[in-house]
Amino acid sequence: MTETVSGSAPITVVGHPFAPIGMGEVLRSVVRSLRAAHVPVVVLDVFGSTNADPGLRAEFEPILAERVGAGASIFCINGDEIEPILAHLGARAGCGRRIVCPMWELSQYPDAWARHLERFDEVWAGSAFIRDALGASVRVPVQHLPLAVQPSPPPPLGRRAFGIPEAAFAFLTFFDLTSYIERKNPHAALEAFRRALASRPDLELCFVAKMNSGSARADDRERFLEYARSIGDRLVLLDRTMPDAEVKALHLCSDAFVSLHRSEGYGLGLAEAMFFGRPAIGTAYGGNVDFMTPDTSILLDHTLVPVAEGAYPHGAGQVWAEADVEQAAASMVRLADNPVAGRDLGASASRRMRTYFSHRAAGLRYAAQIAATRDEPAVRQAGALVSGASRADRERSFVYAHSRLAVAAAEIVAARHGNIEDVLAPLRGMSLDEFGSLLIGMPDMEFPGLSRVLPAMADAEIQRDWTGNAGIPLLRQTLGFVRSVALRSAEITGKPLTGRRILDFGCGYGRILRLMYYFTPPDRTFGVDPWDRSIEICTAARLPSHLAVSDYLPRSLPVGDRRFGLIYAFSVLTHTSERATRQALSVLRHYVEPDGLLALTIRPREYWEQLADFGRAVDARRMLADHDAKGFAFAPHDRPAIEGDVTYGDTSITLDWLVANAAGWRVAGYDHSLEDPLQVIAYLTPASAVSAKP
């Protein structure tokens, strides 16, 4: 298997890429997420498939592998599959770091399966519900890494293709008769629909039930059909296996999704419906509460009851949820009575799914976790050699061990009084992570030459005052932003960051500016900040960038006539008033190159809910109302006024507001930020030519 440019072998994802089952969906989600984050990946189809969806074959066959490669591997299989699959693969299972990503639907995980999971180095849980179940049973690390849900645009199939009445308000539900009908509990959804129909016979409603493998459990199928006769011709039964694209099209042909499940490991049907902007009604129990919130969905009250004997494997002694059927019926009536409100709810759901559960958002989480855990064994080795060293020192020792030649070469150049660009040249042969780890450790008595030439890092107290974090954990968070910006800059502008002139608008103590030396010479980097203390700290640390104090309401910037290939404003417009935000966007437009990029972070509406949860003195209800009505909400801090206005506080902005108000800019894309789950990176490009100076 070939090595990637970064020196890391591709990730091998193992499982059932072509299977029309839940674990097949899990594998496909993981692979698509890694690829969206530009992580090289190949797929090992455990048993091979002879009857696969043509679209899936076209997508996955080009990246099929015969064995697990030298890099990490992710097994998307369940606990009961592990022993036979590892036996089947034999030596093809590889010997590198192994991760397993199982699914589970009850609150307690079977002990026998837990022991099988312990044959892996790490377990990934696709929901907090699964994490809690596994964490209580498994003796290896369990990480909560939410699955992505980002369906491809479905084919243009209309309601006629599924036999759904054109004028009816259609409620959709999914269930699989091979996955135990008692857990999915379609009878309860059907009963809620029957009650809704009885209470409002004037409403034109229909109930669309998609069953999978109906012939597998004939008794269950007949029992459901017998129960369904109570709603007569209001039932649309789709009793067949559908291609993946057709299932997605079915969501768009429905008005709402309903699931009165007793338990869910994740809740893919609910998640996909929300992605497509359909209001979702679901039991407030299981993995679905990761993405279903009271303001983006309809969550049903429930009571916990014992799992009936034989109702689910390993269910003895366990409990699951009975949803409030009457509440579900009332919710159905409410949606059918007010479809406009339902569409608004669906739009909020779609925004949430596309922001936090996109392939790219999940892929960045996966990439960060793989990078962190890949280092741990080596960190322990290095720590054994550095008596009494701190964790940061041990991690830097790991970096140096893997970059000895680059660091040694740079130290020689520095000792010979080379300039900083000569010193940086060999260091750029390291990975970005290693480069950042070296810089965060400056000064370092082990490298006196580098300590003399490279800028000193701000002390931990300053780091915490600015960000609430410090050291290696803060570096790892910052790297997520820098990687995203570097990748998107190349994608959007068609040019890599290498050698481009870069401006840090609101540079703080320069933590991001330092990492830009990886891409471009320091004399092509600029940092401005309206707080003179920021520039003092950067200057005292000997940052070799061009640094200057700017205005809080700038009409120009202290950078001369220069234009920039990249301007970024990290955690700046998350704190500015509407006037200050408009002013910043206007002035920055005059300093970007025609093929340049502006990357800025913004807060979504969920930010206000978190502030309220943390006890911050803010009127969250008013801020949410402002955000929804105007696309911009601002809660000023107790600061002196600037030209008659307080310009600093807490801010949330929608992408729609940027589209409408960022004059001269075009919104080119956005990313989820690993720096802060409640920050979104927006990318803007020039929309028209302007003069070089305002």
PDB file of N, CA and C in Angstrom, residues 3-68:
ATOM      1  N   GLU A   3       2.231   5.117   0.602  1.00  0.00           N
ATOM      2  CA  GLU A   3       2.152   6.092   1.664  1.00  0.00           C
ATOM      3  C   GLU A   3       1.554   7.386   1.136  1.00  0.00           C
ATOM      4  N   THR A   4       0.910   8.133   2.011  1.00  0.00           N
ATOM      5  CA  THR A   4       0.364   9.416   1.604  1.00  0.00           C
ATOM      6  C   THR A   4       1.459  10.463   1.623  1.00  0.00           C
ATOM      7  N   VAL A   5       1.143  11.631   1.102  1.00  0.00           N
ATOM      8  CA  VAL A   5       2.125  12.711   1.048  1.00  0.00           C
ATOM      9  C   VAL A   5       2.616  13.064   2.436  1.00  0.00           C
ATOM     10  N   SER A   6       1.710  13.012   3.429  1.00  0.00           N
ATOM     11  CA  SER A   6       2.079  13.369   4.796  1.00  0.00           C
ATOM     12  C   SER A   6       2.897  12.295   5.483  1.00  0.00           C
ATOM     13  N   GLY A   7       3.060  11.151   4.864  1.00  0.00           N
ATOM     14  CA  GLY A   7       3.841  10.086   5.463  1.00  0.00           C
ATOM     15  C   GLY A   7       3.021   9.084   6.234  1.00  0.00           C
ATOM     16  N   SER A   8       1.720   9.243   6.299  1.00  0.00           N
ATOM     17  CA  SER A   8       0.851   8.307   7.003  1.00  0.00           C
ATOM     18  C   SER A   8       0.155   7.403   5.999  1.00  0.00           C
ATOM     19  N   ALA A   9       0.119   6.096   6.303  1.00  0.00           N
ATOM     20  CA  ALA A   9      -0.575   5.172   5.412  1.00  0.00           C
ATOM     21  C   ALA A   9      -2.072   5.432   5.477  1.00  0.00           C
ATOM     22  N   PRO A  10      -2.806   5.114   4.426  1.00  0.00           N
ATOM     23  CA  PRO A  10      -4.261   5.320   4.443  1.00  0.00           C
ATOM     24  C   PRO A  10      -4.931   4.541   5.574  1.00  0.00           C
ATOM     25  N   ILE A  11      -6.032   5.071   6.053  1.00  0.00           N
ATOM     26  CA  ILE A  11      -6.868   4.365   7.019  1.00  0.00           C
ATOM     27  C   ILE A  11      -7.625   3.267   6.270  1.00  0.00           C
ATOM     28  N   THR A  12      -7.677   2.071   6.844  1.00  0.00           N
ATOM     29  CA  THR A  12      -8.478   0.991   6.267  1.00  0.00           C
ATOM     30  C   THR A  12      -9.767   0.853   7.065  1.00  0.00           C
ATOM     31  N   VAL A  13     -10.901   0.983   6.381  1.00  0.00           N
ATOM     32  CA  VAL A  13     -12.198   0.810   7.035  1.00  0.00           C
ATOM     33  C   VAL A  13     -12.737  -0.561   6.635  1.00  0.00           C
ATOM     34  N   VAL A  14     -13.057  -1.378   7.626  1.00  0.00           N
ATOM     35  CA  VAL A  14     -13.402  -2.784   7.421  1.00  0.00           C
ATOM     36  C   VAL A  14     -14.879  -3.004   7.748  1.00  0.00           C
ATOM     37  N   GLY A  15     -15.565  -3.756   6.891  1.00  0.00           N
ATOM     38  CA  GLY A  15     -16.961  -4.061   7.169  1.00  0.00           C
ATOM     39  C   GLY A  15     -17.726  -4.459   5.936  1.00  0.00           C
ATOM     40  N   HIS A  16     -18.936  -3.930   5.798  1.00  0.00           N
ATOM     41  CA  HIS A  16     -19.859  -4.347   4.745  1.00  0.00           C
ATOM     42  C   HIS A  16     -20.287  -3.126   3.915  1.00  0.00           C
ATOM     43  N   PRO A  17     -19.446  -2.667   3.005  1.00  0.00           N
ATOM     44  CA  PRO A  17     -19.728  -1.401   2.304  1.00  0.00           C
ATOM     45  C   PRO A  17     -20.962  -1.428   1.424  1.00  0.00           C
ATOM     46  N   PHE A  18     -21.378  -2.613   0.970  1.00  0.00           N
ATOM     47  CA  PHE A  18     -22.488  -2.682   0.018  1.00  0.00           C
ATOM     48  C   PHE A  18     -23.784  -3.203   0.638  1.00  0.00           C
ATOM     49  N   ALA A  19     -23.749  -3.538   1.922  1.00  0.00           N
ATOM     50  CA  ALA A  19     -24.914  -4.163   2.556  1.00  0.00           C
ATOM     51  C   ALA A  19     -25.987  -3.125   2.874  1.00  0.00           C
ATOM     52  N   PRO A  20     -27.268  -3.419   2.547  1.00  0.00           N
ATOM     53  CA  PRO A  20     -28.369  -2.487   2.841  1.00  0.00           C
ATOM     54  C   PRO A  20     -28.859  -2.634   4.278  1.00  0.00           C
ATOM     55  N   ILE A  21     -27.938  -2.581   5.231  1.00  0.00           N
ATOM     56  CA  ILE A  21     -28.257  -2.748   6.647  1.00  0.00           C
ATOM     57  C   ILE A  21     -27.610  -1.610   7.426  1.00  0.00           C
ATOM     58  N   GLY A  22     -27.937  -1.539   8.714  1.00  0.00           N
ATOM     59  CA  GLY A  22     -27.430  -0.451   9.537  1.00  0.00           C
ATOM     60  C   GLY A  22     -25.921  -0.358   9.579  1.00  0.00           C
ATOM     61  N   MET A  23     -25.230  -1.499   9.741  1.00  0.00           N
ATOM     62  CA  MET A  23     -23.771  -1.443   9.819  1.00  0.00           C
ATOM     63  C   MET A  23     -23.152  -1.070   8.477  1.00  0.00           C
ATOM     64  N   GLY A  24     -23.845  -1.382   7.389  1.00  0.00           N
ATOM     65  CA  GLY A  24     -23.382  -0.900   6.092  1.00  0.00           C
ATOM     66  C   GLY A  24     -23.450   0.613   6.022  1.00  0.00           C
ATOM     67  N   GLU A  25     -24.534   1.188   6.553  1.00  0.00           N
ATOM     68  CA  GLU A  25     -24.666   2.645   6.589  1.00  0.00           C
ATOM     69  C   GLU A  25     -23.578   3.267   7.463  1.00  0.00           C
ATOM     70  N   VAL A  26     -23.257   2.613   8.578  1.00  0.00           N
ATOM     71  CA  VAL A  26     -22.209   3.131   9.460  1.00  0.00           C
ATOM     72  C   VAL A  26     -20.883   3.202   8.716  1.00  0.00           C
ATOM     73  N   LEU A  27     -20.505   2.113   8.047  1.00  0.00           N
ATOM     74  CA  LEU A  27     -19.245   2.118   7.293  1.00  0.00           C
ATOM     75  C   LEU A  27     -19.245   3.206   6.231  1.00  0.00           C
ATOM     76  N   ARG A  28     -20.316   3.308   5.484  1.00  0.00           N
ATOM     77  CA  ARG A  28     -20.352   4.313   4.416  1.00  0.00           C
ATOM     78  C   ARG A  28     -20.233   5.727   4.985  1.00  0.00           C
ATOM     79  N   SER A  29     -20.858   5.960   6.130  1.00  0.00           N
ATOM     80  CA  SER A  29     -20.760   7.269   6.764  1.00  0.00           C
ATOM     81  C   SER A  29     -19.330   7.567   7.199  1.00  0.00           C
ATOM     82  N   VAL A  30     -18.663   6.587   7.802  1.00  0.00           N
ATOM     83  CA  VAL A  30     -17.283   6.782   8.259  1.00  0.00           C
ATOM     84  C   VAL A  30     -16.356   7.064   7.078  1.00  0.00           C
ATOM     85  N   VAL A  31     -16.486   6.293   6.013  1.00  0.00           N
ATOM     86  CA  VAL A  31     -15.621   6.480   4.844  1.00  0.00           C
ATOM     87  C   VAL A  31     -15.857   7.852   4.214  1.00  0.00           C
ATOM     88  N   ARG A  32     -17.109   8.214   4.022  1.00  0.00           N
ATOM     89  CA  ARG A  32     -17.408   9.514   3.405  1.00  0.00           C
ATOM     90  C   ARG A  32     -16.909  10.661   4.277  1.00  0.00           C
ATOM     91  N   SER A  33     -16.979  10.492   5.582  1.00  0.00           N
ATOM     92  CA  SER A  33     -16.512  11.538   6.488  1.00  0.00           C
ATOM     93  C   SER A  33     -14.999  11.698   6.402  1.00  0.00           C
ATOM     94  N   LEU A  34     -14.274  10.595   6.413  1.00  0.00           N
ATOM     95  CA  LEU A  34     -12.819  10.675   6.304  1.00  0.00           C
ATOM     96  C   LEU A  34     -12.408  11.316   4.985  1.00  0.00           C
ATOM     97  N   ARG A  35     -13.072  10.948   3.919  1.00  0.00           N
ATOM     98  CA  ARG A  35     -12.725  11.516   2.610  1.00  0.00           C
ATOM     99  C   ARG A  35     -13.060  13.007   2.555  1.00  0.00           C
ATOM    100  N   ALA A  36     -14.139  13.410   3.211  1.00  0.00           N
ATOM    101  CA  ALA A  36     -14.502  14.830   3.223  1.00  0.00           C
ATOM    102  C   ALA A  36     -13.473  15.662   3.969  1.00  0.00           C
ATOM    103  N   ALA A  37     -12.770  15.034   4.915  1.00  0.00           N
ATOM    104  CA  ALA A  37     -11.708  15.719   5.652  1.00  0.00           C
ATOM    105  C   ALA A  37     -10.344  15.496   5.007  1.00  0.00           C
ATOM    106  N   HIS A  38     -10.335  14.937   3.791  1.00  0.00           N
ATOM    107  CA  HIS A  38      -9.110  14.707   3.017  1.00  0.00           C
ATOM    108  C   HIS A  38      -8.161  13.729   3.720  1.00  0.00           C
ATOM    109  N   VAL A  39      -8.733  12.755   4.424  1.00  0.00           N
ATOM    110  CA  VAL A  39      -7.941  11.685   5.027  1.00  0.00           C
ATOM    111  C   VAL A  39      -7.933  10.507   4.055  1.00  0.00           C
ATOM    112  N   PRO A  40      -6.768  10.052   3.600  1.00  0.00           N
ATOM    113  CA  PRO A  40      -6.726   8.913   2.672  1.00  0.00           C
ATOM    114  C   PRO A  40      -7.337   7.668   3.308  1.00  0.00           C
ATOM    115  N   VAL A  41      -8.165   6.958   2.542  1.00  0.00           N
ATOM    116  CA  VAL A  41      -8.897   5.831   3.105  1.00  0.00           C
ATOM    117  C   VAL A  41      -9.100   4.767   2.041  1.00  0.00           C
ATOM    118  N   VAL A  42      -9.036   3.499   2.462  1.00  0.00           N
ATOM    119  CA  VAL A  42      -9.406   2.365   1.617  1.00  0.00           C
ATOM    120  C   VAL A  42     -10.402   1.518   2.398  1.00  0.00           C
ATOM    121  N   VAL A  43     -11.083   0.615   1.689  1.00  0.00           N
ATOM    122  CA  VAL A  43     -12.156  -0.180   2.298  1.00  0.00           C
ATOM    123  C   VAL A  43     -11.889  -1.659   2.075  1.00  0.00           C
ATOM    124  N   LEU A  44     -12.037  -2.444   3.127  1.00  0.00           N
ATOM    125  CA  LEU A  44     -11.944  -3.901   3.037  1.00  0.00           C
ATOM    126  C   LEU A  44     -13.339  -4.485   3.226  1.00  0.00           C
ATOM    127  N   ASP A  45     -13.880  -5.060   2.141  1.00  0.00           N
ATOM    128  CA  ASP A  45     -15.193  -5.714   2.174  1.00  0.00           C
ATOM    129  C   ASP A  45     -14.985  -7.125   2.712  1.00  0.00           C
ATOM    130  N   VAL A  46     -15.476  -7.386   3.919  1.00  0.00           N
ATOM    131  CA  VAL A  46     -15.120  -8.610   4.633  1.00  0.00           C
ATOM    132  C   VAL A  46     -15.451  -9.863   3.839  1.00  0.00           C
ATOM    133  N   PHE A  47     -16.687  -9.995   3.414  1.00  0.00           N
ATOM    134  CA  PHE A  47     -17.106 -11.229   2.759  1.00  0.00           C
ATOM    135  C   PHE A  47     -17.328 -11.072   1.260  1.00  0.00           C
ATOM    136  N   GLY A  48     -17.201  -9.866   0.749  1.00  0.00           N
ATOM    137  CA  GLY A  48     -17.456  -9.641  -0.665  1.00  0.00           C
ATOM    138  C   GLY A  48     -18.949  -9.594  -0.929  1.00  0.00           C
ATOM    139  N   SER A  49     -19.345  -8.850  -1.945  1.00  0.00           N
ATOM    140  CA  SER A  49     -20.767  -8.694  -2.265  1.00  0.00           C
ATOM    141  C   SER A  49     -20.992  -8.954  -3.740  1.00  0.00           C
ATOM    142  N   THR A  50     -22.034  -9.702  -4.033  1.00  0.00           N
ATOM    143  CA  THR A  50     -22.328 -10.028  -5.436  1.00  0.00           C
ATOM    144  C   THR A  50     -23.550  -9.291  -5.959  1.00  0.00           C
ATOM    145  N   ASN A  51     -24.362  -8.768  -5.052  1.00  0.00           N
ATOM    146  CA  ASN A  51     -25.603  -8.116  -5.477  1.00  0.00           C
ATOM    147  C   ASN A  51     -25.699  -6.761  -4.792  1.00  0.00           C
ATOM    148  N   ALA A  52     -24.939  -5.788  -5.298  1.00  0.00           N
ATOM    149  CA  ALA A  52     -24.850  -4.492  -4.648  1.00  0.00           C
ATOM    150  C   ALA A  52     -25.509  -3.411  -5.478  1.00  0.00           C
ATOM    151  N   ASP A  53     -25.938  -2.368  -4.796  1.00  0.00           N
ATOM    152  CA  ASP A  53     -26.504  -1.192  -5.449  1.00  0.00           C
ATOM    153  C   ASP A  53     -25.471  -0.613  -6.424  1.00  0.00           C
ATOM    154  N   PRO A  54     -25.847  -0.359  -7.681  1.00  0.00           N
ATOM    155  CA  PRO A  54     -24.879   0.149  -8.669  1.00  0.00           C
ATOM    156  C   PRO A  54     -24.214   1.452  -8.236  1.00  0.00           C
ATOM    157  N   GLY A  55     -24.967   2.324  -7.593  1.00  0.00           N
ATOM    158  CA  GLY A  55     -24.383   3.579  -7.137  1.00  0.00           C
ATOM    159  C   GLY A  55     -23.312   3.362  -6.084  1.00  0.00           C
ATOM    160  N   LEU A  56     -23.557   2.423  -5.168  1.00  0.00           N
ATOM    161  CA  LEU A  56     -22.562   2.117  -4.147  1.00  0.00           C
ATOM    162  C   LEU A  56     -21.334   1.461  -4.763  1.00  0.00           C
ATOM    163  N   ARG A  57     -21.539   0.604  -5.751  1.00  0.00           N
ATOM    164  CA  ARG A  57     -20.390  -0.013  -6.428  1.00  0.00           C
ATOM    165  C   ARG A  57     -19.516   1.056  -7.079  1.00  0.00           C
ATOM    166  N   ALA A  58     -20.142   1.999  -7.746  1.00  0.00           N
ATOM    167  CA  ALA A  58     -19.375   3.056  -8.409  1.00  0.00           C
ATOM    168  C   ALA A  58     -18.585   3.877  -7.399  1.00  0.00           C
ATOM    169  N   GLU A  59     -19.137   4.045  -6.209  1.00  0.00           N
ATOM    170  CA  GLU A  59     -18.474   4.858  -5.193  1.00  0.00           C
ATOM    171  C   GLU A  59     -17.349   4.122  -4.485  1.00  0.00           C
ATOM    172  N   PHE A  60     -17.565   2.842  -4.157  1.00  0.00           N
ATOM    173  CA  PHE A  60     -16.635   2.153  -3.269  1.00  0.00           C
ATOM    174  C   PHE A  60     -15.685   1.179  -3.964  1.00  0.00           C
ATOM    175  N   GLU A  61     -16.035   0.640  -5.097  1.00  0.00           N
ATOM    176  CA  GLU A  61     -15.131  -0.313  -5.743  1.00  0.00           C
ATOM    177  C   GLU A  61     -13.746   0.263  -6.032  1.00  0.00           C
ATOM    178  N   PRO A  62     -13.631   1.541  -6.444  1.00  0.00           N
ATOM    179  CA  PRO A  62     -12.282   2.072  -6.722  1.00  0.00           C
ATOM    180  C   PRO A  62     -11.371   2.141  -5.502  1.00  0.00           C
ATOM    181  N   ILE A  63     -11.924   2.061  -4.292  1.00  0.00           N
ATOM    182  CA  ILE A  63     -11.065   2.164  -3.107  1.00  0.00           C
ATOM    183  C   ILE A  63     -11.060   0.863  -2.300  1.00  0.00           C
ATOM    184  N   LEU A  64     -11.461  -0.248  -2.917  1.00  0.00           N
ATOM    185  CA  LEU A  64     -11.419  -1.534  -2.221  1.00  0.00           C
ATOM    186  C   LEU A  64      -9.986  -2.019  -2.069  1.00  0.00           C
ATOM    187  N   ALA A  65      -9.710  -2.644  -0.937  1.00  0.00           N
ATOM    188  CA  ALA A  65      -8.395  -3.221  -0.656  1.00  0.00           C
ATOM    189  C   ALA A  65      -8.564  -4.694  -0.321  1.00  0.00           C
ATOM    190  N   GLU A  66      -7.480  -5.450  -0.451  1.00  0.00           N
ATOM    191  CA  GLU A  66      -7.512  -6.883  -0.157  1.00  0.00           C
ATOM    192  C   GLU A  66      -7.185  -7.193   1.295  1.00  0.00           C
ATOM    193  N   ARG A  67      -6.521  -6.249   1.978  1.00  0.00           N
ATOM    194  CA  ARG A  67      -6.103  -6.492   3.349  1.00  0.00           C
ATOM    195  C   ARG A  67      -5.975  -5.158   4.071  1.00  0.00           C
ATOM    196  N   VAL A  68      -5.880  -5.207   5.383  1.00  0.00           N
ATOM    197  CA  VAL A  68      -5.646  -4.008   6.180  1.00  0.00           C
ATOM    198  C   VAL A  68      -4.213  -3.558   5.964  1.00  0.00           C
TER     199      VAL A  68
END
